[in-house]
mmCIF file of C-alpha atoms in Angstrom:
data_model
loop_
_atom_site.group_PDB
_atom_site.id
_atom_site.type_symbol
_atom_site.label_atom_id
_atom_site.label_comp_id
_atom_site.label_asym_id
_atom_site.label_seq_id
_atom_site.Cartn_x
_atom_site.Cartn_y
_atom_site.Cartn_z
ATOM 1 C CA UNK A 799 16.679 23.625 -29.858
ATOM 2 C CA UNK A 800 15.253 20.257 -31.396
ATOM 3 C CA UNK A 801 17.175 17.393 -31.892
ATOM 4 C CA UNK A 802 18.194 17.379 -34.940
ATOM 5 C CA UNK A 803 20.285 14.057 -35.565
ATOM 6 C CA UNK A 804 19.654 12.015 -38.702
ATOM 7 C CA UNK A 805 17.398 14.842 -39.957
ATOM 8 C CA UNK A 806 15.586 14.552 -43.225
ATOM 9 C CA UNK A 807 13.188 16.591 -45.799
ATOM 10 C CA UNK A 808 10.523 15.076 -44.102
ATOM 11 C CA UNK A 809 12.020 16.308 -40.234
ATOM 12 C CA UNK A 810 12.705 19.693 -41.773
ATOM 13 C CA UNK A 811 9.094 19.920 -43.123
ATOM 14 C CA UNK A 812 7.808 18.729 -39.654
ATOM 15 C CA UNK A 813 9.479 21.610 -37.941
ATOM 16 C CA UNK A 814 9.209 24.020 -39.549
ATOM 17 C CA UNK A 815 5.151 23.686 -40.147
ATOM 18 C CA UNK A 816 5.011 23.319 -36.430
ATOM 19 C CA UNK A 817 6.699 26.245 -36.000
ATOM 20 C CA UNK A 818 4.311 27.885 -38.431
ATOM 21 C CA UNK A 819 1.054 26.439 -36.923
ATOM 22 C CA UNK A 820 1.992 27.621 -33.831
ATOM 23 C CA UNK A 821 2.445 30.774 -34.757
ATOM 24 C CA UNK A 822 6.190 30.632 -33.858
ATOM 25 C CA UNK A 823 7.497 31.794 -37.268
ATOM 26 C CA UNK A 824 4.552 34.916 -37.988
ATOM 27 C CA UNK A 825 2.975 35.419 -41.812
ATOM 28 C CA UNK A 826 5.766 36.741 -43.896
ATOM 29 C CA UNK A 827 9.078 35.423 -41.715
ATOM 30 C CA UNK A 828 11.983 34.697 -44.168
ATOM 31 C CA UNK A 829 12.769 31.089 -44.675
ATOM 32 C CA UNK A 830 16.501 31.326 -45.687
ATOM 33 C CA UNK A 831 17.867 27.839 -46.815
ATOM 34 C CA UNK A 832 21.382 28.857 -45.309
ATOM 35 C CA UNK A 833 20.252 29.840 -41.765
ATOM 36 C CA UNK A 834 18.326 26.956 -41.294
ATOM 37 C CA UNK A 835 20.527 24.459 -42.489
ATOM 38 C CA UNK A 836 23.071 26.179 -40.471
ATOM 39 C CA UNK A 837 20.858 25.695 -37.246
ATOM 40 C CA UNK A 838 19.546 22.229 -37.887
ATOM 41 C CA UNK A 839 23.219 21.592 -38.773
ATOM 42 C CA UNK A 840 22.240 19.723 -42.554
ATOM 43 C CA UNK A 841 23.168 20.523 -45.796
ATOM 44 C CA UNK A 842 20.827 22.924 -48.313
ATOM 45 C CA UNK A 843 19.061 20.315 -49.727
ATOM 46 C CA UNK A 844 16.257 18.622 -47.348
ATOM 47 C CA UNK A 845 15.802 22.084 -46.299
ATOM 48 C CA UNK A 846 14.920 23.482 -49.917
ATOM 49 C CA UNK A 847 12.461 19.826 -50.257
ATOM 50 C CA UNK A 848 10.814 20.693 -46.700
ATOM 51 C CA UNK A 849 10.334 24.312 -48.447
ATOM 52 C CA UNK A 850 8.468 22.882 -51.275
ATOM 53 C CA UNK A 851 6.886 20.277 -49.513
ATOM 54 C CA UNK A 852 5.350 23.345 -47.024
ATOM 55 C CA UNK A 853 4.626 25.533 -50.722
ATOM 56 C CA UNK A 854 2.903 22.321 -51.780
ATOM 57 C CA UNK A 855 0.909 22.584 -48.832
ATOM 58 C CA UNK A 856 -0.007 26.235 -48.968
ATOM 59 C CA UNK A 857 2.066 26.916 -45.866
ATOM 60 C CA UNK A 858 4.961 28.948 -47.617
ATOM 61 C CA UNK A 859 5.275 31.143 -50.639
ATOM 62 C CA UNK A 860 8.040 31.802 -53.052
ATOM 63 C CA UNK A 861 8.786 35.127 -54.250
ATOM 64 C CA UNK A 862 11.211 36.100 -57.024
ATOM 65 C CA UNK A 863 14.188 37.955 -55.529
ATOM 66 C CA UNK A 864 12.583 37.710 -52.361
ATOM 67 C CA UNK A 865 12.533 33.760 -51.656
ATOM 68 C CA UNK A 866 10.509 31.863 -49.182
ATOM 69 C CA UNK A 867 8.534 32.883 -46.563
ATOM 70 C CA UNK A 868 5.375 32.391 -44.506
ATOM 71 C CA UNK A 869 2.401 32.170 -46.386
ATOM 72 C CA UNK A 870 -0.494 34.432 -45.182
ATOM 73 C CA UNK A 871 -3.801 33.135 -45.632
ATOM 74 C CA UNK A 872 -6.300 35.550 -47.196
ATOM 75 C CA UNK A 873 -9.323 36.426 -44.770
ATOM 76 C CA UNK A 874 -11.475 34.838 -47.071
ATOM 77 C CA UNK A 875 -9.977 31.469 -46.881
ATOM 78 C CA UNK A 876 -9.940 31.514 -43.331
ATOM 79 C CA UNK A 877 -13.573 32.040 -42.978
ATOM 80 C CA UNK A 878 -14.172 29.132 -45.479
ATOM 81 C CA UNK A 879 -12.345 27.073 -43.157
ATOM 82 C CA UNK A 880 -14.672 27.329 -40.540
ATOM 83 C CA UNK A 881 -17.778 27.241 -42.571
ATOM 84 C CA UNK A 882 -16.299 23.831 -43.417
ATOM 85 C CA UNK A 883 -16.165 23.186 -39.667
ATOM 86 C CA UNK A 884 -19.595 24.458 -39.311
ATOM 87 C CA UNK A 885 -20.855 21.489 -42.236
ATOM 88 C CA UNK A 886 -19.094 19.158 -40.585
ATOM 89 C CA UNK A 887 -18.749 19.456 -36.900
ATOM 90 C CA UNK A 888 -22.288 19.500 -36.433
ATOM 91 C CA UNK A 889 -22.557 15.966 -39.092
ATOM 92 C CA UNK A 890 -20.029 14.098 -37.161
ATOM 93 C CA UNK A 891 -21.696 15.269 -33.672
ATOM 94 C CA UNK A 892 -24.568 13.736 -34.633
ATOM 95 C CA UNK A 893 -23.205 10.863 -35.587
ATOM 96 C CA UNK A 894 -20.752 10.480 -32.286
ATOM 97 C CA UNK A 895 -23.735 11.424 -29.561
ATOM 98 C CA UNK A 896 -25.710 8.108 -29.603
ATOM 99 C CA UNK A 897 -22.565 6.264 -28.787
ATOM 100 C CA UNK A 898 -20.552 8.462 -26.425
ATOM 101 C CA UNK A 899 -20.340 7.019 -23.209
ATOM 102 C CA UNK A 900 -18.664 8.606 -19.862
ATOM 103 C CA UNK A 901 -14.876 8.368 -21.036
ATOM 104 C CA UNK A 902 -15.591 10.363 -23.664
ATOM 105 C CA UNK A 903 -17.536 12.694 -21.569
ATOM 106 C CA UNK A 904 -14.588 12.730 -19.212
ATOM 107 C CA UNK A 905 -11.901 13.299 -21.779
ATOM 108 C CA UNK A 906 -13.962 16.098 -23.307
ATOM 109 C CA UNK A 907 -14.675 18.104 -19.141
ATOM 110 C CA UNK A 908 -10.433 16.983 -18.558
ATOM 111 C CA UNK A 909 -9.981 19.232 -21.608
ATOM 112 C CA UNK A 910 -12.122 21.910 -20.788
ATOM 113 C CA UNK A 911 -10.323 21.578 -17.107
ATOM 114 C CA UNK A 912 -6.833 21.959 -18.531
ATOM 115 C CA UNK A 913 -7.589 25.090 -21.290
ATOM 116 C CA UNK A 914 -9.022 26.870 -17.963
ATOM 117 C CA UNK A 915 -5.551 27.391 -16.581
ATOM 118 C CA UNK A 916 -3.860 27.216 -20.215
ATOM 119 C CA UNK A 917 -1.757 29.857 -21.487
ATOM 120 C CA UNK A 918 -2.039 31.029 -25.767
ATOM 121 C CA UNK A 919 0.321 28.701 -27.143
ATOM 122 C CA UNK A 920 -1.582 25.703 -25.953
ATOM 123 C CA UNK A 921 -5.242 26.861 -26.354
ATOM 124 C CA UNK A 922 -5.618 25.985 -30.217
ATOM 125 C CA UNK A 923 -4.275 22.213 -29.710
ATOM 126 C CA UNK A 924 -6.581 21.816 -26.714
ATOM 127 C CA UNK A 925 -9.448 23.036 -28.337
ATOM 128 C CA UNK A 926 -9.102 20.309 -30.954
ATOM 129 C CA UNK A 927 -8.631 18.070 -28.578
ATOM 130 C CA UNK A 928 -12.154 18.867 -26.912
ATOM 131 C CA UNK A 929 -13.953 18.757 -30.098
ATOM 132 C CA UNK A 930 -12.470 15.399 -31.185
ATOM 133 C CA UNK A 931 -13.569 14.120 -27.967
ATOM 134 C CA UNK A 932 -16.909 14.892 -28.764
ATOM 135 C CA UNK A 933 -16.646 13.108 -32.160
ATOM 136 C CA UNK A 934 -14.693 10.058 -31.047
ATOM 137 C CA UNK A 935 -17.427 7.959 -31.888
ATOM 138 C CA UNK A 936 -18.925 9.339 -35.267
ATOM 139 C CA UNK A 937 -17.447 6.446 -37.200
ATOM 140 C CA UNK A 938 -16.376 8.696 -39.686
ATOM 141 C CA UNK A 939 -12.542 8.703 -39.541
ATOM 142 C CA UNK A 940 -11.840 10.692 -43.062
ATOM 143 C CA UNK A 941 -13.595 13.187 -42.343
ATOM 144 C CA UNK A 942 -12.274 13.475 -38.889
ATOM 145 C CA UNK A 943 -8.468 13.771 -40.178
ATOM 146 C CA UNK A 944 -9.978 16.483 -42.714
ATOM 147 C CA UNK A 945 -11.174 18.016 -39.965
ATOM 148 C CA UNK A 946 -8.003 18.338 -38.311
ATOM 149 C CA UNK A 947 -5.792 19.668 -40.872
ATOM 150 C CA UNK A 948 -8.607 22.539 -41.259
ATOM 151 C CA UNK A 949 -8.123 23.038 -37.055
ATOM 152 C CA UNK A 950 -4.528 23.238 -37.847
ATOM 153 C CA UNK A 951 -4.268 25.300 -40.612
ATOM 154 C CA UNK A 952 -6.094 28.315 -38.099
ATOM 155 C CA UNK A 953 -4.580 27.454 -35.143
ATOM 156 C CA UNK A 954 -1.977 30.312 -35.660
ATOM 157 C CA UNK A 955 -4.999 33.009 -36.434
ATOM 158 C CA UNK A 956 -6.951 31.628 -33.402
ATOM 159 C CA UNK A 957 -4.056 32.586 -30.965
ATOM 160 C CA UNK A 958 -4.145 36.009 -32.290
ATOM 161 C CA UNK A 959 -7.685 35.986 -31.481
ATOM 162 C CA UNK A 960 -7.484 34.739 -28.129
ATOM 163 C CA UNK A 961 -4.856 37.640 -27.388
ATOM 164 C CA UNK A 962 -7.102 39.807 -28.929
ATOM 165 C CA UNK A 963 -10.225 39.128 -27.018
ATOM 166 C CA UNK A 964 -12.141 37.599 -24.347
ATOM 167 C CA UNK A 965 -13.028 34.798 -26.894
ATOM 168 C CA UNK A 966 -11.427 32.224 -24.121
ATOM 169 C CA UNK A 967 -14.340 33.464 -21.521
ATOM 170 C CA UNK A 968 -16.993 32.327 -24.281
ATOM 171 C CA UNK A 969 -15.439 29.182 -25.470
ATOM 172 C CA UNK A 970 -15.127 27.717 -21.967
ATOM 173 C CA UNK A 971 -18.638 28.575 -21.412
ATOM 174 C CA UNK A 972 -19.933 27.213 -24.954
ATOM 175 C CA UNK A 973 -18.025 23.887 -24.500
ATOM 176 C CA UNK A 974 -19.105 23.570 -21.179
ATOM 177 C CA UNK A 975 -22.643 24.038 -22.594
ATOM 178 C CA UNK A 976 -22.114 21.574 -25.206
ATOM 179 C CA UNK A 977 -20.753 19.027 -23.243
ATOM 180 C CA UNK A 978 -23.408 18.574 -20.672
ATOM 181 C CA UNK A 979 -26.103 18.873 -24.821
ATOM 182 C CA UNK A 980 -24.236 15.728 -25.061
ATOM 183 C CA UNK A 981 -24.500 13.813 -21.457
ATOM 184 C CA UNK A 982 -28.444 14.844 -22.734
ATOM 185 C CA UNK A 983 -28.575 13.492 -26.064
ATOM 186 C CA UNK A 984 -30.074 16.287 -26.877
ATOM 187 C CA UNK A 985 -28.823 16.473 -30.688
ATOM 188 C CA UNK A 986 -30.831 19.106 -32.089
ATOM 189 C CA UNK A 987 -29.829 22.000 -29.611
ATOM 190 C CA UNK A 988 -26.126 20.587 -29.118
ATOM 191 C CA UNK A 989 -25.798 20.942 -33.155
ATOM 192 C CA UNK A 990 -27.294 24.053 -33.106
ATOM 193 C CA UNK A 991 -24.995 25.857 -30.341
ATOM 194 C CA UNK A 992 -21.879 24.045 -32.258
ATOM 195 C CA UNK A 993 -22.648 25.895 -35.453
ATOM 196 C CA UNK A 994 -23.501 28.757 -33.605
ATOM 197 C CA UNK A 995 -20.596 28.515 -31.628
ATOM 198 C CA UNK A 996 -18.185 27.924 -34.951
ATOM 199 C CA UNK A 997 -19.609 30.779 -36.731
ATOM 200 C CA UNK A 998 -19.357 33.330 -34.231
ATOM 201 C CA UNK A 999 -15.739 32.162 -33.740
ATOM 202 C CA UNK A 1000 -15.120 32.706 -37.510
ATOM 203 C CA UNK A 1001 -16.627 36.911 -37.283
ATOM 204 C CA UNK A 1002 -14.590 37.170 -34.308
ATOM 205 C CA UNK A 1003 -11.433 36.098 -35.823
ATOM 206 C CA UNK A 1004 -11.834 37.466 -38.985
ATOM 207 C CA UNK A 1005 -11.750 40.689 -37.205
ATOM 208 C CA UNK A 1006 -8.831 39.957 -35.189
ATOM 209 C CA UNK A 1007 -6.822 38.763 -37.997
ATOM 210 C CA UNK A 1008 -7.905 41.924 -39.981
ATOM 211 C CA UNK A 1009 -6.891 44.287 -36.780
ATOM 212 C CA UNK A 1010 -3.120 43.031 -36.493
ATOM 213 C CA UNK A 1011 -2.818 42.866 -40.087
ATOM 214 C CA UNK A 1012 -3.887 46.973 -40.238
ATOM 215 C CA UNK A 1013 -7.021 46.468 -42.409
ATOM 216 C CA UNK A 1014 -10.600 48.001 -41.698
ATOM 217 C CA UNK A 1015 -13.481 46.455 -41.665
ATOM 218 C CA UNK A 1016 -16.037 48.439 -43.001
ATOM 219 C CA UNK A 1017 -19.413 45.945 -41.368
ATOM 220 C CA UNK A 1018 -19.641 43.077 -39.459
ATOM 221 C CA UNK A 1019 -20.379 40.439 -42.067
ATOM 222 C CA UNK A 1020 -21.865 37.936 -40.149
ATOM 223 C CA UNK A 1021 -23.340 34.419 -41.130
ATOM 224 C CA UNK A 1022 -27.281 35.034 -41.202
ATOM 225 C CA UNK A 1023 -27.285 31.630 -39.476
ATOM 226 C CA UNK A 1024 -26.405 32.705 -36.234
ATOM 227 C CA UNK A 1025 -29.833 33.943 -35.531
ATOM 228 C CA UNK A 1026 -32.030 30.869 -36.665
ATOM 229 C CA UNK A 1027 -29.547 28.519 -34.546
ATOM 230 C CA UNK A 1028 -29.118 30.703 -31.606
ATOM 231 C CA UNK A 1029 -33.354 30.413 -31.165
ATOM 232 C CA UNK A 1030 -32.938 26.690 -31.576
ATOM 233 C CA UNK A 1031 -30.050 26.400 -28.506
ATOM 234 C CA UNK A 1032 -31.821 28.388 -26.022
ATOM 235 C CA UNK A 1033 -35.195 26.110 -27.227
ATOM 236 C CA UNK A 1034 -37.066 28.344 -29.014
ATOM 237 C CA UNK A 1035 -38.891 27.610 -32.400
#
């Protein structure tokens, strides 16, 4: 249990979205004001301003009778996520590759060393972690905390991915790719396997997501990018 001493709205709020980022509380858990006040041993009321701190956020929902609970983010917003990753990852890589130097290169292989042995709960953190690496020197520091809050807001859905599929396989080997793109300063073909790489993540996870949730997916809808920058990594024209 966390220690709770001295515990505020703002505490409450910090737990309880890391509980839901991590997947800890699922979409839809019950988020009952008594039971958690009860456990972080505080009274009702930084509990119900954590709760509509989180709705503020999108994290939670309130329903009439019902109360508060999970929020579950629709399919389509989760794919918009990452085609905001796939504007600007590849933007901030190319801004960060002229100026990496072998630290970052090292912090980005440790990474790649550690999510080898990692287990699900870890994976989405570390893989943030890699790609920030990679940007640590775009000079662009807005749009890298943007960034982040968009990683964090599908870290939950990409666990259920990674339990899902063999998506870990892949990723090692794309970041592995991308890395040594880098140590070439070769910008146009390490872009191009990031986007790649982001937008096959987002098809894959759509169709995770839509798998536990019970839906069917009647076709594949994938990006028609993927071709064009898949010719472009491998060299073609």
């Amino acid at each position: 249990m966390e220690n709770t001493a001295g515990i505020t709205s703002e505490r409450v709020a910090a737990l309880l979205r890391e509980r839901i980022l991590s997947g800890s509380y699922a979409d839809g858990h019950a988020l009952r004001q008594e039971k958690l006040a009860a456990e972080l041993g505080c009274s009702r009321i930084p509990v119900r301003e954590a709760i509509r701190q989180l709705e503020a956020e999108g994290l939670v929902i309130t329903i009439p009778r019902r109360g508060a609970m999970v929020a579950e983010m629709p399919v389509d917003r989760i794919r918009e996520s990452f085609e905001l990753r796939a504007v600007l990852e590849p933007w901030l890589l190319t801004a960060s590759i002229p100026f990496l130097d072998e630290a970052d290169f090292a912090a980005a292989q440790a990474v790649i060393d550690e999510m080898a042995d990692l287990g699900f709960e870890g994976w989405g953190d570390a893989n943030w972690r890699f790609h920030k690496a990679l940007y640590a020197k775009c000079g662009k520091e807005t749009a890298v905390e943007m960034l982040q809050r968009i990683h964090e807001s599908i870290e939950r859905y990409l666990r259920i991915h990674m339990r899902l599929t063999s998506g870990r396989d892949k990723a090692q080997t794309d970041h592995s790719l991308l890395l040594s793109l880098c140590r070439a300063r070769d910008i146009q073909r390490a872009t191009a396997l990031l986007t790649t790489h982001i937008l096959e993540v987002s098809d894959k996870l759509v169709e995770s997501v839509e798998i536990a949730r019970g839906l069917r997916r009647d076709e594949a809808l994938l990006h028609p990018a993927l071709r064009q920058n898949a010719k472009r990594t491998n060299g073609e024209h």
